[in-house]
């Protein structure tokens, strides 16, 4: 294998492109440029990890980074002439950005020479590699003012610093494969993804999921607000547009499958939540006739009657708990009792998500799935107002319904 200086000086580099796909638009919207080296004697490709490991000092890293950028821009130029809407995502080694390099205009001059509009270039930055945050901020500001888009790469990976998001104000947030992998089966991963999507919507930036390898991952992410995808499921990196032909049918099929699945999920959820509402209404009607002293036994009887019910408790209209929390003992978590403990009589629920809508005037409210503080399990809480006849007061029945058997990405 040639040494790193020989690779850089002779441009023993090849650029492969991996498509970035919008399922809602059913189109390839961008290409990420990925660099590989090659050995001219054997003709073998040098994998990127092995290639970049050879650049051990700062000068070599900068020279290799610029050589890879040059190759990527020159390779993309022909594609840009054919499709002016196609975006180029180009990685920048943030460790090379410092006081000496930030004003070089190398990238600006490069895209101008290749005839590529800055508005078609996304600069991808792995912020955890940055050694000079002030220089990085200046670099980002300079290129954003000239029309380039900024992406923060590997968000959600082990060393990602979330404080850089408000500092750099990225246009694109790329979710790392560690979050995307099996997201359809892991509630905690999905909640993190949802948080990023919600934050990005408010900040006006796009979420892109990279490393998508299954249709289930793509559909789960699409159902939760992610629209642009990149990964082996759609295409492996390849020279030019070799990876793109044939993708249209895959995208169309996945979009149709997503539409059918979501329609079925919504219908199933409607039936499921209707059954929950009927259970809660039945319990409220029974409690309305039950003397206050018999509330505990009545709640225990409901636990025995309805397998889906995990915990029950009653509040007054100020959000104070006036009954014991009655739980299905088979569902209680025993290994995290310092975190998960059923609330006791007198507990204040006035700031809980399931109480505030009732205080605002609703008769019934159903939360999104969450990890219960009473049991440590995935559940939803349904709160429902009822009139307690013997006391002559309105009360609120709170019911934790188990969702442990539901897929992570279900509504």
CSV table of C-alpha atoms in Angstrom, one decimal:
chain,number,residue,atom,x,y,z
A,1,UNK,CA,0.0,0.0,0.0
A,2,UNK,CA,1.4,3.5,-0.9
A,3,UNK,CA,2.2,5.8,2.0
A,4,UNK,CA,-0.1,8.7,2.8
A,5,UNK,CA,2.0,11.4,1.1
A,6,UNK,CA,2.1,9.4,-2.1
A,7,UNK,CA,-1.7,8.9,-1.9
A,8,UNK,CA,-2.2,12.7,-1.4
A,9,UNK,CA,0.3,13.9,-4.0
A,10,UNK,CA,-0.8,11.5,-6.7
A,11,UNK,CA,-4.5,11.7,-5.8
A,12,UNK,CA,-4.8,7.9,-5.4
A,13,UNK,CA,-8.4,8.6,-4.2
A,14,UNK,CA,-11.8,7.6,-5.4
A,15,UNK,CA,-15.1,9.2,-4.4
A,16,UNK,CA,-18.2,7.0,-3.9
A,17,UNK,CA,-21.6,8.5,-3.3
A,18,UNK,CA,-24.4,7.3,-1.1
A,19,UNK,CA,-27.9,8.6,-1.8
A,20,UNK,CA,-30.0,10.5,0.7
A,21,UNK,CA,-33.6,9.6,0.1
A,22,UNK,CA,-36.8,11.5,0.9
A,23,UNK,CA,-39.6,9.0,1.2
A,24,UNK,CA,-42.3,11.7,1.2
A,25,UNK,CA,-41.0,13.2,-2.0
A,26,UNK,CA,-40.1,9.7,-3.3
A,27,UNK,CA,-36.8,11.0,-4.6
A,28,UNK,CA,-33.1,11.1,-4.1
A,29,UNK,CA,-32.4,14.6,-2.8
A,30,UNK,CA,-28.7,14.4,-2.1
A,31,UNK,CA,-25.5,12.4,-2.2
A,32,UNK,CA,-22.9,12.1,0.5
A,33,UNK,CA,-19.4,11.9,-0.9
A,34,UNK,CA,-17.3,9.2,0.8
A,35,UNK,CA,-13.6,8.9,0.0
A,36,UNK,CA,-11.5,5.7,-0.4
A,37,UNK,CA,-7.9,5.3,-1.4
A,38,UNK,CA,-6.6,2.9,-3.9
A,39,UNK,CA,-3.4,1.1,-4.6
A,40,UNK,CA,-2.4,1.7,-8.2
A,41,UNK,CA,-0.2,-1.5,-8.3
A,42,UNK,CA,-2.8,-3.9,-7.0
A,43,UNK,CA,-5.9,-1.9,-7.9
A,44,UNK,CA,-7.3,-2.7,-4.5
A,45,UNK,CA,-9.5,-0.1,-2.7
A,46,UNK,CA,-8.1,1.2,0.6
A,47,UNK,CA,-11.0,1.4,3.2
A,48,UNK,CA,-11.6,4.8,4.7
A,49,UNK,CA,-10.7,3.8,8.2
A,50,UNK,CA,-7.3,2.5,7.0
A,51,UNK,CA,-6.8,5.5,4.8
A,52,UNK,CA,-7.5,8.2,7.4
A,53,UNK,CA,-5.5,6.3,10.1
A,54,UNK,CA,-2.4,7.0,8.0
A,55,UNK,CA,-2.8,10.8,8.4
A,56,UNK,CA,-1.4,11.0,11.9
A,57,UNK,CA,-0.2,14.7,12.0
A,58,UNK,CA,-2.2,17.8,11.5
A,59,UNK,CA,-0.5,18.7,8.2
A,60,UNK,CA,-1.2,15.3,6.7
A,61,UNK,CA,-4.9,15.4,7.9
A,62,UNK,CA,-5.4,18.8,6.3
A,63,UNK,CA,-3.8,17.8,3.1
A,64,UNK,CA,-5.8,14.5,2.9
A,65,UNK,CA,-9.0,16.3,3.8
A,66,UNK,CA,-8.5,18.9,1.0
A,67,UNK,CA,-7.6,16.2,-1.5
A,68,UNK,CA,-10.8,14.2,-0.6
A,69,UNK,CA,-12.9,17.4,-0.9
A,70,UNK,CA,-11.4,18.2,-4.3
A,71,UNK,CA,-12.0,14.7,-5.6
A,72,UNK,CA,-15.6,14.8,-4.3
A,73,UNK,CA,-16.4,18.2,-5.9
A,74,UNK,CA,-14.9,17.3,-9.2
A,75,UNK,CA,-16.8,14.0,-9.3
A,76,UNK,CA,-20.1,15.7,-8.3
A,77,UNK,CA,-19.7,18.5,-10.9
A,78,UNK,CA,-21.0,16.3,-13.8
A,79,UNK,CA,-23.9,15.1,-11.7
A,80,UNK,CA,-24.7,18.8,-10.7
A,81,UNK,CA,-24.9,19.8,-14.4
A,82,UNK,CA,-27.5,17.1,-15.0
A,83,UNK,CA,-29.6,17.8,-11.9
A,84,UNK,CA,-29.3,21.3,-10.4
A,85,UNK,CA,-31.5,20.2,-7.5
A,86,UNK,CA,-29.2,17.5,-6.3
A,87,UNK,CA,-27.4,18.2,-3.0
A,88,UNK,CA,-23.8,17.3,-2.2
A,89,UNK,CA,-22.9,16.4,1.4
A,90,UNK,CA,-19.2,16.8,2.0
A,91,UNK,CA,-17.4,15.9,5.2
A,92,UNK,CA,-15.0,18.3,6.8
A,93,UNK,CA,-12.4,17.1,9.3
A,94,UNK,CA,-13.2,19.6,12.1
A,95,UNK,CA,-9.8,18.9,13.7
A,96,UNK,CA,-8.3,20.7,10.8
A,97,UNK,CA,-10.2,23.9,11.4
A,98,UNK,CA,-8.1,26.4,13.4
A,99,UNK,CA,-6.9,30.0,13.3
A,100,UNK,CA,-4.5,29.2,10.4
A,101,UNK,CA,-7.0,27.4,8.1
A,102,UNK,CA,-10.4,29.0,8.8
A,103,UNK,CA,-9.8,31.9,6.4
A,104,UNK,CA,-8.3,29.9,3.5
A,105,UNK,CA,-11.5,29.9,1.4
A,106,UNK,CA,-10.3,26.5,0.0
A,107,UNK,CA,-13.8,25.1,-0.2
A,108,UNK,CA,-15.4,28.3,-1.5
A,109,UNK,CA,-12.8,28.4,-4.3
A,110,UNK,CA,-13.2,24.7,-5.0
A,111,UNK,CA,-16.9,24.7,-5.6
A,112,UNK,CA,-16.7,27.9,-7.7
A,113,UNK,CA,-14.0,26.2,-9.9
A,114,UNK,CA,-16.2,23.2,-10.3
A,115,UNK,CA,-19.3,25.2,-11.2
A,116,UNK,CA,-21.3,24.0,-8.2
A,117,UNK,CA,-23.7,26.4,-6.5
A,118,UNK,CA,-22.9,26.8,-2.7
A,119,UNK,CA,-26.7,26.3,-2.1
A,120,UNK,CA,-26.2,22.7,-3.3
A,121,UNK,CA,-23.5,21.9,-0.8
A,122,UNK,CA,-24.0,20.6,2.7
A,123,UNK,CA,-20.9,20.8,4.9
A,124,UNK,CA,-20.9,17.9,7.3
A,125,UNK,CA,-19.1,18.4,10.6
A,126,UNK,CA,-18.3,15.9,13.3
A,127,UNK,CA,-18.2,18.4,16.1
A,128,UNK,CA,-16.6,16.0,18.6
A,129,UNK,CA,-13.3,16.2,16.6
A,130,UNK,CA,-13.1,20.0,16.9
A,131,UNK,CA,-10.1,21.3,18.8
A,132,UNK,CA,-10.8,25.0,18.4
A,133,UNK,CA,-14.5,25.8,18.9
A,134,UNK,CA,-14.1,29.6,18.2
A,135,UNK,CA,-12.4,28.8,14.8
A,136,UNK,CA,-15.2,26.3,14.0
A,137,UNK,CA,-17.9,28.9,14.8
A,138,UNK,CA,-16.1,31.5,12.5
A,139,UNK,CA,-15.8,28.8,9.8
A,140,UNK,CA,-19.5,27.9,10.0
A,141,UNK,CA,-20.6,31.6,10.0
A,142,UNK,CA,-18.4,32.3,7.0
A,143,UNK,CA,-19.8,29.5,4.8
A,144,UNK,CA,-23.4,29.9,5.9
A,145,UNK,CA,-23.3,33.6,4.9
A,146,UNK,CA,-22.2,32.4,1.4
A,147,UNK,CA,-25.1,30.0,1.0
A,148,UNK,CA,-23.7,26.7,2.1
A,149,UNK,CA,-25.7,24.5,4.4
A,150,UNK,CA,-24.3,23.1,7.7
A,151,UNK,CA,-24.9,19.6,8.9
A,152,UNK,CA,-24.0,18.2,12.3
A,153,UNK,CA,-22.9,14.6,11.8
A,154,UNK,CA,-23.1,11.6,14.2
A,155,UNK,CA,-25.6,13.2,16.5
A,156,UNK,CA,-26.5,10.8,19.3
A,157,UNK,CA,-23.2,9.0,19.1
A,158,UNK,CA,-21.2,8.4,22.3
A,159,UNK,CA,-19.1,11.6,22.2
A,160,UNK,CA,-21.7,14.0,20.7
A,161,UNK,CA,-21.9,17.3,22.6
A,162,UNK,CA,-25.4,18.5,22.4
A,163,UNK,CA,-24.4,22.0,23.5
A,164,UNK,CA,-22.9,22.5,20.0
A,165,UNK,CA,-26.4,22.5,18.4
A,166,UNK,CA,-27.3,26.0,19.7
A,167,UNK,CA,-23.8,27.2,19.0
A,168,UNK,CA,-23.5,26.0,15.4
A,169,UNK,CA,-27.3,26.2,14.6
A,170,UNK,CA,-27.0,23.4,12.0
A,171,UNK,CA,-29.4,23.2,9.0
A,172,UNK,CA,-29.3,19.4,9.1
A,173,UNK,CA,-28.9,17.0,12.1
A,174,UNK,CA,-27.7,13.6,11.1
A,175,UNK,CA,-28.8,10.9,13.6
A,176,UNK,CA,-26.1,8.4,14.2
A,177,UNK,CA,-26.5,4.7,13.4
A,178,UNK,CA,-26.3,3.9,17.1
A,179,UNK,CA,-29.7,5.6,17.5
A,180,UNK,CA,-31.2,4.3,14.3
A,181,UNK,CA,-30.3,0.6,14.7
A,182,UNK,CA,-33.5,-1.4,15.7
A,183,UNK,CA,-35.2,1.8,16.7
A,184,UNK,CA,-38.5,0.1,15.8
A,185,UNK,CA,-38.0,-2.3,18.7
A,186,UNK,CA,-36.5,0.0,21.4
A,187,UNK,CA,-38.7,2.5,23.1
A,188,UNK,CA,-35.8,4.5,24.7
A,189,UNK,CA,-34.1,5.0,21.4
A,190,UNK,CA,-37.3,6.1,19.8
A,191,UNK,CA,-38.0,8.6,22.5
A,192,UNK,CA,-34.5,10.1,21.9
A,193,UNK,CA,-35.2,10.3,18.2
A,194,UNK,CA,-38.6,11.9,18.8
A,195,UNK,CA,-36.9,14.5,21.0
A,196,UNK,CA,-34.4,15.4,18.2
A,197,UNK,CA,-37.3,15.6,15.7
A,198,UNK,CA,-39.3,17.9,18.0
A,199,UNK,CA,-36.3,20.1,18.7
A,200,UNK,CA,-35.4,20.2,15.0
A,201,UNK,CA,-38.9,21.2,14.0
A,202,UNK,CA,-38.7,24.1,16.4
A,203,UNK,CA,-35.2,25.2,15.3
A,204,UNK,CA,-36.1,25.0,11.6
A,205,UNK,CA,-33.6,22.2,10.7
A,206,UNK,CA,-33.9,18.9,9.0
A,207,UNK,CA,-33.4,15.5,10.6
A,208,UNK,CA,-31.6,12.9,8.5
A,209,UNK,CA,-31.3,9.3,9.7
A,210,UNK,CA,-28.1,7.6,8.6
A,211,UNK,CA,-27.2,3.9,8.7
A,212,UNK,CA,-30.8,2.7,7.9
A,213,UNK,CA,-30.5,-1.0,7.2
A,214,UNK,CA,-34.1,-2.3,7.4
A,215,UNK,CA,-37.5,-1.3,6.1
A,216,UNK,CA,-38.8,-1.5,9.7
A,217,UNK,CA,-36.3,1.1,10.8
A,218,UNK,CA,-37.3,3.4,7.9
A,219,UNK,CA,-41.0,3.1,8.5
A,220,UNK,CA,-40.7,3.6,12.2
A,221,UNK,CA,-38.6,6.8,11.7
A,222,UNK,CA,-40.9,8.0,9.0
A,223,UNK,CA,-43.9,7.6,11.3
A,224,UNK,CA,-42.1,9.7,13.9
A,225,UNK,CA,-41.2,12.7,11.8
A,226,UNK,CA,-38.0,11.7,10.0
A,227,UNK,CA,-38.2,12.1,6.2
A,228,UNK,CA,-34.7,11.8,4.8
A,229,UNK,CA,-32.8,8.5,5.0
A,230,UNK,CA,-29.4,7.2,4.1
A,231,UNK,CA,-28.1,3.6,4.5
A,232,UNK,CA,-27.5,0.2,3.1
A,233,UNK,CA,-31.2,-0.5,2.9
A,234,UNK,CA,-31.5,2.0,0.1
A,235,UNK,CA,-28.1,1.8,-1.5
A,236,UNK,CA,-24.4,1.2,-0.7
A,237,UNK,CA,-21.9,3.8,-1.7
A,238,UNK,CA,-20.9,3.6,-5.3
A,239,UNK,CA,-19.2,5.7,-8.0
A,240,UNK,CA,-21.3,8.3,-9.7
A,241,UNK,CA,-25.0,7.5,-9.7
A,242,UNK,CA,-24.4,3.7,-10.0
A,243,UNK,CA,-26.3,3.3,-6.7
A,244,UNK,CA,-29.4,5.2,-7.8
A,245,UNK,CA,-30.9,3.2,-10.7
A,246,UNK,CA,-33.5,0.8,-9.4
A,247,UNK,CA,-34.0,2.7,-6.2
A,248,UNK,CA,-37.2,4.3,-7.4
A,249,UNK,CA,-39.1,1.1,-7.2
A,250,UNK,CA,-37.8,0.4,-3.8
A,251,UNK,CA,-38.8,3.8,-2.5
A,252,UNK,CA,-42.2,3.6,-4.1
A,253,UNK,CA,-42.8,0.1,-2.5
A,254,UNK,CA,-41.6,1.3,0.9
A,255,UNK,CA,-43.8,4.5,0.7
A,256,UNK,CA,-46.8,2.4,-0.2
A,257,UNK,CA,-46.0,-0.1,2.6
A,258,UNK,CA,-45.7,2.7,5.0
A,259,UNK,CA,-49.0,4.1,4.0
A,260,UNK,CA,-50.7,0.8,4.4
A,261,UNK,CA,-49.0,0.1,7.7
A,262,UNK,CA,-49.8,3.5,9.2
A,263,UNK,CA,-53.4,3.2,8.1
A,264,UNK,CA,-53.7,-0.2,9.8
A,265,UNK,CA,-51.8,1.1,12.9
A,266,UNK,CA,-54.2,4.0,13.2
A,267,UNK,CA,-57.2,1.8,12.9
A,268,UNK,CA,-55.8,-0.7,15.4
A,269,UNK,CA,-55.0,2.1,17.8
A,270,UNK,CA,-58.5,3.5,17.5
A,271,UNK,CA,-60.0,0.1,18.4
A,272,UNK,CA,-57.5,-0.4,21.3
A,273,UNK,CA,-58.1,3.0,22.8
A,274,UNK,CA,-61.8,2.7,22.4
A,275,UNK,CA,-61.6,-0.5,24.5
A,276,UNK,CA,-59.5,1.3,27.1
A,277,UNK,CA,-62.1,4.1,27.2
A,278,UNK,CA,-64.9,1.6,27.8
A,279,UNK,CA,-63.0,0.0,30.6
A,280,UNK,CA,-62.3,3.3,32.3
A,281,UNK,CA,-65.9,4.5,31.9
A,282,UNK,CA,-67.1,1.2,33.4
A,283,UNK,CA,-64.8,1.7,36.4
A,284,UNK,CA,-65.9,5.3,36.8
A,285,UNK,CA,-69.6,4.3,36.8
A,286,UNK,CA,-68.9,1.7,39.5
A,287,UNK,CA,-66.8,4.1,41.7
A,288,UNK,CA,-69.6,6.7,41.5
A,289,UNK,CA,-71.8,4.3,43.5
A,290,UNK,CA,-69.0,3.0,45.8
A,291,UNK,CA,-68.7,4.4,49.4
A,292,UNK,CA,-65.4,6.2,50.0
A,293,UNK,CA,-64.3,3.6,52.6
A,294,UNK,CA,-64.6,0.9,49.9
A,295,UNK,CA,-62.6,2.6,47.2
A,296,UNK,CA,-59.5,0.5,47.8
A,297,UNK,CA,-61.2,-2.9,47.6
A,298,UNK,CA,-63.0,-1.6,44.5
A,299,UNK,CA,-59.8,-0.6,42.8
A,300,UNK,CA,-58.2,-4.0,43.7
A,301,UNK,CA,-61.2,-5.7,42.1
A,302,UNK,CA,-60.6,-3.8,38.9
A,303,UNK,CA,-57.0,-5.0,38.8
A,304,UNK,CA,-58.3,-8.6,39.1
A,305,UNK,CA,-60.9,-8.0,36.4
A,306,UNK,CA,-58.9,-6.2,33.7
A,307,UNK,CA,-55.5,-7.7,32.8
A,308,UNK,CA,-54.4,-4.6,30.9
A,309,UNK,CA,-54.7,-2.4,33.9
A,310,UNK,CA,-51.5,-1.9,35.8
A,311,UNK,CA,-52.1,0.7,38.4
A,312,UNK,CA,-55.2,2.7,39.7
A,313,UNK,CA,-55.6,5.7,42.0
A,314,UNK,CA,-58.1,8.5,42.6
A,315,UNK,CA,-57.4,12.3,42.8
A,316,UNK,CA,-59.5,15.2,44.0
A,317,UNK,CA,-60.1,18.1,41.6
A,318,UNK,CA,-57.0,19.9,42.9
A,319,UNK,CA,-54.7,17.0,41.8
A,320,UNK,CA,-54.2,15.6,45.3
A,321,UNK,CA,-54.3,11.8,45.6
A,322,UNK,CA,-57.1,10.6,47.9
A,323,UNK,CA,-56.7,6.8,47.5
A,324,UNK,CA,-53.9,4.4,47.8
A,325,UNK,CA,-52.2,3.4,44.5
A,326,UNK,CA,-53.4,-0.1,43.8
A,327,UNK,CA,-51.1,-2.0,41.4
A,328,UNK,CA,-50.9,-5.4,39.8
A,329,UNK,CA,-48.0,-6.8,41.9
A,330,UNK,CA,-46.9,-9.0,39.0
A,331,UNK,CA,-46.0,-6.0,37.0
A,332,UNK,CA,-44.0,-4.0,39.6
A,333,UNK,CA,-40.3,-3.5,39.0
A,334,UNK,CA,-38.3,-4.8,42.0
A,335,UNK,CA,-34.7,-3.8,40.9
A,336,UNK,CA,-35.3,0.0,40.7
A,337,UNK,CA,-37.4,0.7,43.8
A,338,UNK,CA,-35.4,3.9,44.5
A,339,UNK,CA,-36.8,5.3,41.2
A,340,UNK,CA,-40.1,3.6,40.8
A,341,UNK,CA,-42.5,3.8,43.7
A,342,UNK,CA,-46.3,4.0,43.6
A,343,UNK,CA,-47.6,7.4,44.9
A,344,UNK,CA,-49.2,7.5,48.3
A,345,UNK,CA,-52.3,9.2,49.7
A,346,UNK,CA,-51.7,13.0,49.7
A,347,UNK,CA,-49.3,13.0,46.7
A,348,UNK,CA,-49.5,16.1,44.6
A,349,UNK,CA,-50.3,15.3,40.9
A,350,UNK,CA,-51.2,18.9,40.0
A,351,UNK,CA,-48.3,19.3,37.5
A,352,UNK,CA,-48.7,15.9,35.8
A,353,UNK,CA,-49.5,15.6,32.2
A,354,UNK,CA,-52.7,13.6,32.9
A,355,UNK,CA,-54.0,16.2,35.4
A,356,UNK,CA,-53.5,19.6,33.7
A,357,UNK,CA,-55.9,18.9,30.8
A,358,UNK,CA,-58.6,17.9,33.3
A,359,UNK,CA,-57.9,21.2,35.2
A,360,UNK,CA,-58.3,23.0,31.9
A,361,UNK,CA,-61.8,21.6,31.5
A,362,UNK,CA,-61.5,18.2,29.7
A,363,UNK,CA,-63.5,15.3,31.1
A,364,UNK,CA,-60.9,12.7,29.9
A,365,UNK,CA,-57.3,12.7,28.8
A,366,UNK,CA,-54.9,10.0,27.5
A,367,UNK,CA,-51.1,10.4,27.6
A,368,UNK,CA,-48.6,9.2,25.1
A,369,UNK,CA,-46.7,6.0,26.2
A,370,UNK,CA,-44.1,6.6,28.9
A,371,UNK,CA,-42.2,4.8,31.6
A,372,UNK,CA,-44.4,4.7,34.7
A,373,UNK,CA,-43.0,6.1,38.0
A,374,UNK,CA,-45.3,3.7,39.7
A,375,UNK,CA,-44.1,0.5,38.1
A,376,UNK,CA,-41.1,1.3,35.9
A,377,UNK,CA,-43.0,-0.2,32.9
A,378,UNK,CA,-44.1,1.3,29.6
A,379,UNK,CA,-47.7,2.5,29.9
A,380,UNK,CA,-50.2,5.2,29.2
A,381,UNK,CA,-52.3,7.0,31.8
A,382,UNK,CA,-56.0,7.7,31.2
A,383,UNK,CA,-57.5,10.3,33.6
A,384,UNK,CA,-61.3,10.5,33.7
A,385,UNK,CA,-63.6,12.7,35.8
A,386,UNK,CA,-66.6,11.1,37.6
A,387,UNK,CA,-69.1,12.3,40.1
A,388,UNK,CA,-68.9,10.5,43.5
A,389,UNK,CA,-72.5,10.4,44.7
A,390,UNK,CA,-72.0,9.7,48.5
A,391,UNK,CA,-69.5,12.6,48.9
A,392,UNK,CA,-71.2,14.9,46.4
A,393,UNK,CA,-67.9,15.8,44.8
A,394,UNK,CA,-66.2,15.2,41.5
A,395,UNK,CA,-63.2,12.9,41.5
A,396,UNK,CA,-60.6,11.9,38.9
A,397,UNK,CA,-59.8,8.2,38.3
A,398,UNK,CA,-56.3,7.7,36.9
A,399,UNK,CA,-55.6,4.4,35.2
A,400,UNK,CA,-52.2,3.2,34.0
A,401,UNK,CA,-52.7,0.8,31.1
A,402,UNK,CA,-49.8,-1.5,30.2
A,403,UNK,CA,-48.2,-1.0,26.7
A,404,UNK,CA,-45.4,-3.5,27.3
A,405,UNK,CA,-46.5,-5.8,24.5
A,406,UNK,CA,-46.7,-3.0,21.9
A,407,UNK,CA,-44.0,-2.3,19.3
A,408,UNK,CA,-41.8,0.7,20.2
A,409,UNK,CA,-42.9,2.8,17.2
A,410,UNK,CA,-46.7,2.4,17.6
A,411,UNK,CA,-48.7,5.5,18.3
